[in-house]
Amino acid sequence: MPKILIVEDNEGIVSFVKSELELEDFEVCVALDGRSALELFAAEKPDLVLLDIMLPELSGIEVLRRIRKHDEDTPVILVTARDGTDDKVTGLNLGSDDYITKPFKIEELLARINAVLRRSEKLRKAKEALENADTTSSGEKKNGELVLNQASMEVTVKNTKIELSKTEYLLLNFFMENPGSVLERDTLLDKVWGKNHATNPNNLDIFISTLRKKIREYSDFEYITTVRGVGFKMEKAD
């Protein structure tokens, strides 16, 4: 039974969401402020966090930042009344897995939770497979000075390691599996978020934008280009 930590200071929303999640056989724990959220996260070790941005004590963004210092794997969905691009970009860039804006339908929230949990399980199994694999095989994918090592799940540009979120890594891995191919937006969403995903399609643009920025810090080559009206392509640097 997956355990979900709800971090929300509106007790009416907490009561409603908690009841609906329990009806779907989730175990639920609740924090009403940012500091309590960090304490419960450490004590309860949830499988997923629903994290409001506007919180007493510590903001949701700061809670996310502190979680990601020690835990890169536990999925986090930001839940907020704000629809500002800055909050969305900041949250996704810090490693949140999705973003949903209040008011939301419970069906949409449940769909996103299930999609994120499936993707998290897929990543967990992939990591286990890598740990049990023959470590003499690096599983390197290379495009010019951009190198992705599947064995270590590390990415370097000009021999400098760049820090990527789980989603950025999955996106880059898929791009590097298909150099020179135009990848449609729906294909990328299905591949990274999974079929029957419920993520906001705009999140794809945000993740690709932050991925490009991280690569550009060390390379002038435009590895990922936009194909207007269709999707994106990884250009061949060789």
PDB file of N, CA and C in Angstrom, residues 128-179:
ATOM      1  N   GLU A 128      18.054  -0.751 -10.009  1.00  0.00           N
ATOM      2  CA  GLU A 128      18.411  -2.058  -9.476  1.00  0.00           C
ATOM      3  C   GLU A 128      19.077  -2.914 -10.542  1.00  0.00           C
ATOM      4  N   ALA A 129      18.542  -2.839 -11.765  1.00  0.00           N
ATOM      5  CA  ALA A 129      19.121  -3.603 -12.862  1.00  0.00           C
ATOM      6  C   ALA A 129      20.550  -3.159 -13.140  1.00  0.00           C
ATOM      7  N   LEU A 130      20.769  -1.840 -13.071  1.00  0.00           N
ATOM      8  CA  LEU A 130      22.115  -1.321 -13.305  1.00  0.00           C
ATOM      9  C   LEU A 130      23.078  -1.764 -12.208  1.00  0.00           C
ATOM     10  N   GLU A 131      22.592  -1.765 -10.959  1.00  0.00           N
ATOM     11  CA  GLU A 131      23.439  -2.165  -9.847  1.00  0.00           C
ATOM     12  C   GLU A 131      23.839  -3.636  -9.940  1.00  0.00           C
ATOM     13  N   ASN A 132      22.932  -4.453 -10.514  1.00  0.00           N
ATOM     14  CA  ASN A 132      23.201  -5.881 -10.626  1.00  0.00           C
ATOM     15  C   ASN A 132      23.871  -6.266 -11.942  1.00  0.00           C
ATOM     16  N   ALA A 133      24.040  -5.279 -12.816  1.00  0.00           N
ATOM     17  CA  ALA A 133      24.598  -5.560 -14.136  1.00  0.00           C
ATOM     18  C   ALA A 133      26.115  -5.679 -14.063  1.00  0.00           C
ATOM     19  N   ASP A 134      26.689  -6.126 -15.151  1.00  0.00           N
ATOM     20  CA  ASP A 134      28.150  -6.221 -15.273  1.00  0.00           C
ATOM     21  C   ASP A 134      28.736  -4.821 -15.298  1.00  0.00           C
ATOM     22  N   THR A 135      29.458  -4.453 -14.263  1.00  0.00           N
ATOM     23  CA  THR A 135      29.963  -3.082 -14.151  1.00  0.00           C
ATOM     24  C   THR A 135      31.103  -2.798 -15.121  1.00  0.00           C
ATOM     25  N   THR A 136      31.578  -3.815 -15.823  1.00  0.00           N
ATOM     26  CA  THR A 136      32.638  -3.561 -16.803  1.00  0.00           C
ATOM     27  C   THR A 136      32.073  -2.948 -18.074  1.00  0.00           C
ATOM     28  N   SER A 137      30.754  -3.000 -18.234  1.00  0.00           N
ATOM     29  CA  SER A 137      30.112  -2.393 -19.400  1.00  0.00           C
ATOM     30  C   SER A 137      29.528  -1.053 -18.992  1.00  0.00           C
ATOM     31  N   SER A 138      30.055   0.030 -19.554  1.00  0.00           N
ATOM     32  CA  SER A 138      29.659   1.365 -19.102  1.00  0.00           C
ATOM     33  C   SER A 138      28.304   1.784 -19.604  1.00  0.00           C
ATOM     34  N   GLY A 139      27.859   1.252 -20.742  1.00  0.00           N
ATOM     35  CA  GLY A 139      26.573   1.663 -21.294  1.00  0.00           C
ATOM     36  C   GLY A 139      26.589   3.130 -21.675  1.00  0.00           C
ATOM     37  N   GLU A 140      27.710   3.591 -22.220  1.00  0.00           N
ATOM     38  CA  GLU A 140      27.834   4.998 -22.574  1.00  0.00           C
ATOM     39  C   GLU A 140      27.102   5.333 -23.860  1.00  0.00           C
ATOM     40  N   LYS A 141      26.466   6.504 -23.836  1.00  0.00           N
ATOM     41  CA  LYS A 141      25.913   7.091 -25.053  1.00  0.00           C
ATOM     42  C   LYS A 141      26.611   8.427 -25.230  1.00  0.00           C
ATOM     43  N   LYS A 142      27.148   8.642 -26.440  1.00  0.00           N
ATOM     44  CA  LYS A 142      27.958   9.838 -26.658  1.00  0.00           C
ATOM     45  C   LYS A 142      27.498  10.579 -27.897  1.00  0.00           C
ATOM     46  N   ASN A 143      27.430  11.893 -27.763  1.00  0.00           N
ATOM     47  CA  ASN A 143      27.129  12.778 -28.889  1.00  0.00           C
ATOM     48  C   ASN A 143      28.050  13.984 -28.749  1.00  0.00           C
ATOM     49  N   GLY A 144      29.118  13.997 -29.517  1.00  0.00           N
ATOM     50  CA  GLY A 144      30.103  15.067 -29.364  1.00  0.00           C
ATOM     51  C   GLY A 144      30.694  15.046 -27.973  1.00  0.00           C
ATOM     52  N   GLU A 145      30.613  16.170 -27.282  1.00  0.00           N
ATOM     53  CA  GLU A 145      31.176  16.274 -25.932  1.00  0.00           C
ATOM     54  C   GLU A 145      30.151  15.971 -24.843  1.00  0.00           C
ATOM     55  N   LEU A 146      28.964  15.536 -25.261  1.00  0.00           N
ATOM     56  CA  LEU A 146      27.900  15.174 -24.321  1.00  0.00           C
ATOM     57  C   LEU A 146      27.902  13.659 -24.148  1.00  0.00           C
ATOM     58  N   VAL A 147      28.066  13.200 -22.899  1.00  0.00           N
ATOM     59  CA  VAL A 147      28.156  11.767 -22.621  1.00  0.00           C
ATOM     60  C   VAL A 147      27.167  11.399 -21.514  1.00  0.00           C
ATOM     61  N   LEU A 148      26.384  10.350 -21.767  1.00  0.00           N
ATOM     62  CA  LEU A 148      25.460   9.815 -20.766  1.00  0.00           C
ATOM     63  C   LEU A 148      25.901   8.395 -20.443  1.00  0.00           C
ATOM     64  N   ASN A 149      26.168   8.150 -19.176  1.00  0.00           N
ATOM     65  CA  ASN A 149      26.625   6.844 -18.721  1.00  0.00           C
ATOM     66  C   ASN A 149      25.481   6.148 -17.994  1.00  0.00           C
ATOM     67  N   GLN A 150      24.930   5.113 -18.619  1.00  0.00           N
ATOM     68  CA  GLN A 150      23.781   4.431 -18.030  1.00  0.00           C
ATOM     69  C   GLN A 150      24.149   3.649 -16.775  1.00  0.00           C
ATOM     70  N   ALA A 151      25.381   3.171 -16.686  1.00  0.00           N
ATOM     71  CA  ALA A 151      25.785   2.398 -15.515  1.00  0.00           C
ATOM     72  C   ALA A 151      25.780   3.251 -14.250  1.00  0.00           C
ATOM     73  N   SER A 152      26.233   4.492 -14.380  1.00  0.00           N
ATOM     74  CA  SER A 152      26.296   5.387 -13.222  1.00  0.00           C
ATOM     75  C   SER A 152      25.146   6.392 -13.206  1.00  0.00           C
ATOM     76  N   MET A 153      24.374   6.438 -14.310  1.00  0.00           N
ATOM     77  CA  MET A 153      23.292   7.409 -14.478  1.00  0.00           C
ATOM     78  C   MET A 153      23.826   8.836 -14.321  1.00  0.00           C
ATOM     79  N   GLU A 154      25.038   9.055 -14.866  1.00  0.00           N
ATOM     80  CA  GLU A 154      25.655  10.374 -14.827  1.00  0.00           C
ATOM     81  C   GLU A 154      25.762  10.947 -16.233  1.00  0.00           C
ATOM     82  N   VAL A 155      25.730  12.274 -16.311  1.00  0.00           N
ATOM     83  CA  VAL A 155      25.844  12.968 -17.592  1.00  0.00           C
ATOM     84  C   VAL A 155      26.976  13.981 -17.470  1.00  0.00           C
ATOM     85  N   THR A 156      27.850  13.999 -18.489  1.00  0.00           N
ATOM     86  CA  THR A 156      28.939  14.968 -18.491  1.00  0.00           C
ATOM     87  C   THR A 156      28.955  15.741 -19.811  1.00  0.00           C
ATOM     88  N   VAL A 157      29.407  16.978 -19.738  1.00  0.00           N
ATOM     89  CA  VAL A 157      29.662  17.797 -20.920  1.00  0.00           C
ATOM     90  C   VAL A 157      31.089  18.315 -20.793  1.00  0.00           C
ATOM     91  N   LYS A 158      31.908  18.030 -21.785  1.00  0.00           N
ATOM     92  CA  LYS A 158      33.329  18.377 -21.727  1.00  0.00           C
ATOM     93  C   LYS A 158      33.967  17.864 -20.445  1.00  0.00           C
ATOM     94  N   ASN A 159      33.624  16.616 -20.087  1.00  0.00           N
ATOM     95  CA  ASN A 159      34.156  15.929 -18.902  1.00  0.00           C
ATOM     96  C   ASN A 159      33.728  16.552 -17.587  1.00  0.00           C
ATOM     97  N   THR A 160      32.728  17.445 -17.630  1.00  0.00           N
ATOM     98  CA  THR A 160      32.204  18.061 -16.414  1.00  0.00           C
ATOM     99  C   THR A 160      30.813  17.502 -16.129  1.00  0.00           C
ATOM    100  N   LYS A 161      30.626  16.968 -14.937  1.00  0.00           N
ATOM    101  CA  LYS A 161      29.338  16.385 -14.577  1.00  0.00           C
ATOM    102  C   LYS A 161      28.284  17.465 -14.419  1.00  0.00           C
ATOM    103  N   ILE A 162      27.095  17.230 -14.999  1.00  0.00           N
ATOM    104  CA  ILE A 162      25.984  18.150 -14.792  1.00  0.00           C
ATOM    105  C   ILE A 162      24.901  17.424 -13.997  1.00  0.00           C
ATOM    106  N   GLU A 163      24.291  18.147 -13.066  1.00  0.00           N
ATOM    107  CA  GLU A 163      23.269  17.566 -12.204  1.00  0.00           C
ATOM    108  C   GLU A 163      21.914  17.653 -12.892  1.00  0.00           C
ATOM    109  N   LEU A 164      21.280  16.504 -13.110  1.00  0.00           N
ATOM    110  CA  LEU A 164      19.970  16.460 -13.743  1.00  0.00           C
ATOM    111  C   LEU A 164      18.949  15.849 -12.801  1.00  0.00           C
ATOM    112  N   SER A 165      17.712  16.310 -12.929  1.00  0.00           N
ATOM    113  CA  SER A 165      16.621  15.669 -12.198  1.00  0.00           C
ATOM    114  C   SER A 165      16.302  14.337 -12.871  1.00  0.00           C
ATOM    115  N   LYS A 166      15.482  13.513 -12.217  1.00  0.00           N
ATOM    116  CA  LYS A 166      15.108  12.221 -12.794  1.00  0.00           C
ATOM    117  C   LYS A 166      14.476  12.399 -14.169  1.00  0.00           C
ATOM    118  N   THR A 167      13.582  13.359 -14.270  1.00  0.00           N
ATOM    119  CA  THR A 167      12.864  13.564 -15.527  1.00  0.00           C
ATOM    120  C   THR A 167      13.796  14.076 -16.612  1.00  0.00           C
ATOM    121  N   GLU A 168      14.691  14.984 -16.267  1.00  0.00           N
ATOM    122  CA  GLU A 168      15.662  15.486 -17.248  1.00  0.00           C
ATOM    123  C   GLU A 168      16.549  14.358 -17.747  1.00  0.00           C
ATOM    124  N   TYR A 169      16.943  13.469 -16.846  1.00  0.00           N
ATOM    125  CA  TYR A 169      17.776  12.337 -17.249  1.00  0.00           C
ATOM    126  C   TYR A 169      17.020  11.436 -18.226  1.00  0.00           C
ATOM    127  N   LEU A 170      15.756  11.123 -17.914  1.00  0.00           N
ATOM    128  CA  LEU A 170      14.960  10.262 -18.788  1.00  0.00           C
ATOM    129  C   LEU A 170      14.772  10.894 -20.167  1.00  0.00           C
ATOM    130  N   LEU A 171      14.526  12.197 -20.184  1.00  0.00           N
ATOM    131  CA  LEU A 171      14.375  12.898 -21.458  1.00  0.00           C
ATOM    132  C   LEU A 171      15.665  12.824 -22.275  1.00  0.00           C
ATOM    133  N   LEU A 172      16.784  13.142 -21.635  1.00  0.00           N
ATOM    134  CA  LEU A 172      18.058  13.147 -22.354  1.00  0.00           C
ATOM    135  C   LEU A 172      18.405  11.748 -22.847  1.00  0.00           C
ATOM    136  N   ASN A 173      18.145  10.745 -22.024  1.00  0.00           N
ATOM    137  CA  ASN A 173      18.433   9.375 -22.425  1.00  0.00           C
ATOM    138  C   ASN A 173      17.651   9.004 -23.691  1.00  0.00           C
ATOM    139  N   PHE A 174      16.386   9.396 -23.755  1.00  0.00           N
ATOM    140  CA  PHE A 174      15.565   9.085 -24.920  1.00  0.00           C
ATOM    141  C   PHE A 174      16.045   9.851 -26.151  1.00  0.00           C
ATOM    142  N   PHE A 175      16.413  11.112 -25.955  1.00  0.00           N
ATOM    143  CA  PHE A 175      16.970  11.890 -27.063  1.00  0.00           C
ATOM    144  C   PHE A 175      18.234  11.222 -27.610  1.00  0.00           C
ATOM    145  N   MET A 176      19.100  10.771 -26.702  1.00  0.00           N
ATOM    146  CA  MET A 176      20.370  10.204 -27.134  1.00  0.00           C
ATOM    147  C   MET A 176      20.209   8.815 -27.750  1.00  0.00           C
ATOM    148  N   GLU A 177      19.083   8.176 -27.476  1.00  0.00           N
ATOM    149  CA  GLU A 177      18.774   6.916 -28.156  1.00  0.00           C
ATOM    150  C   GLU A 177      18.301   7.159 -29.587  1.00  0.00           C
ATOM    151  N   ASN A 178      17.902   8.399 -29.870  1.00  0.00           N
ATOM    152  CA  ASN A 178      17.322   8.725 -31.178  1.00  0.00           C
ATOM    153  C   ASN A 178      17.950   9.975 -31.785  1.00  0.00           C
ATOM    154  N   PRO A 179      19.293  10.011 -31.912  1.00  0.00           N
ATOM    155  CA  PRO A 179      19.931  11.224 -32.456  1.00  0.00           C
ATOM    156  C   PRO A 179      19.509  11.477 -33.899  1.00  0.00           C
TER     157      PRO A 179
END
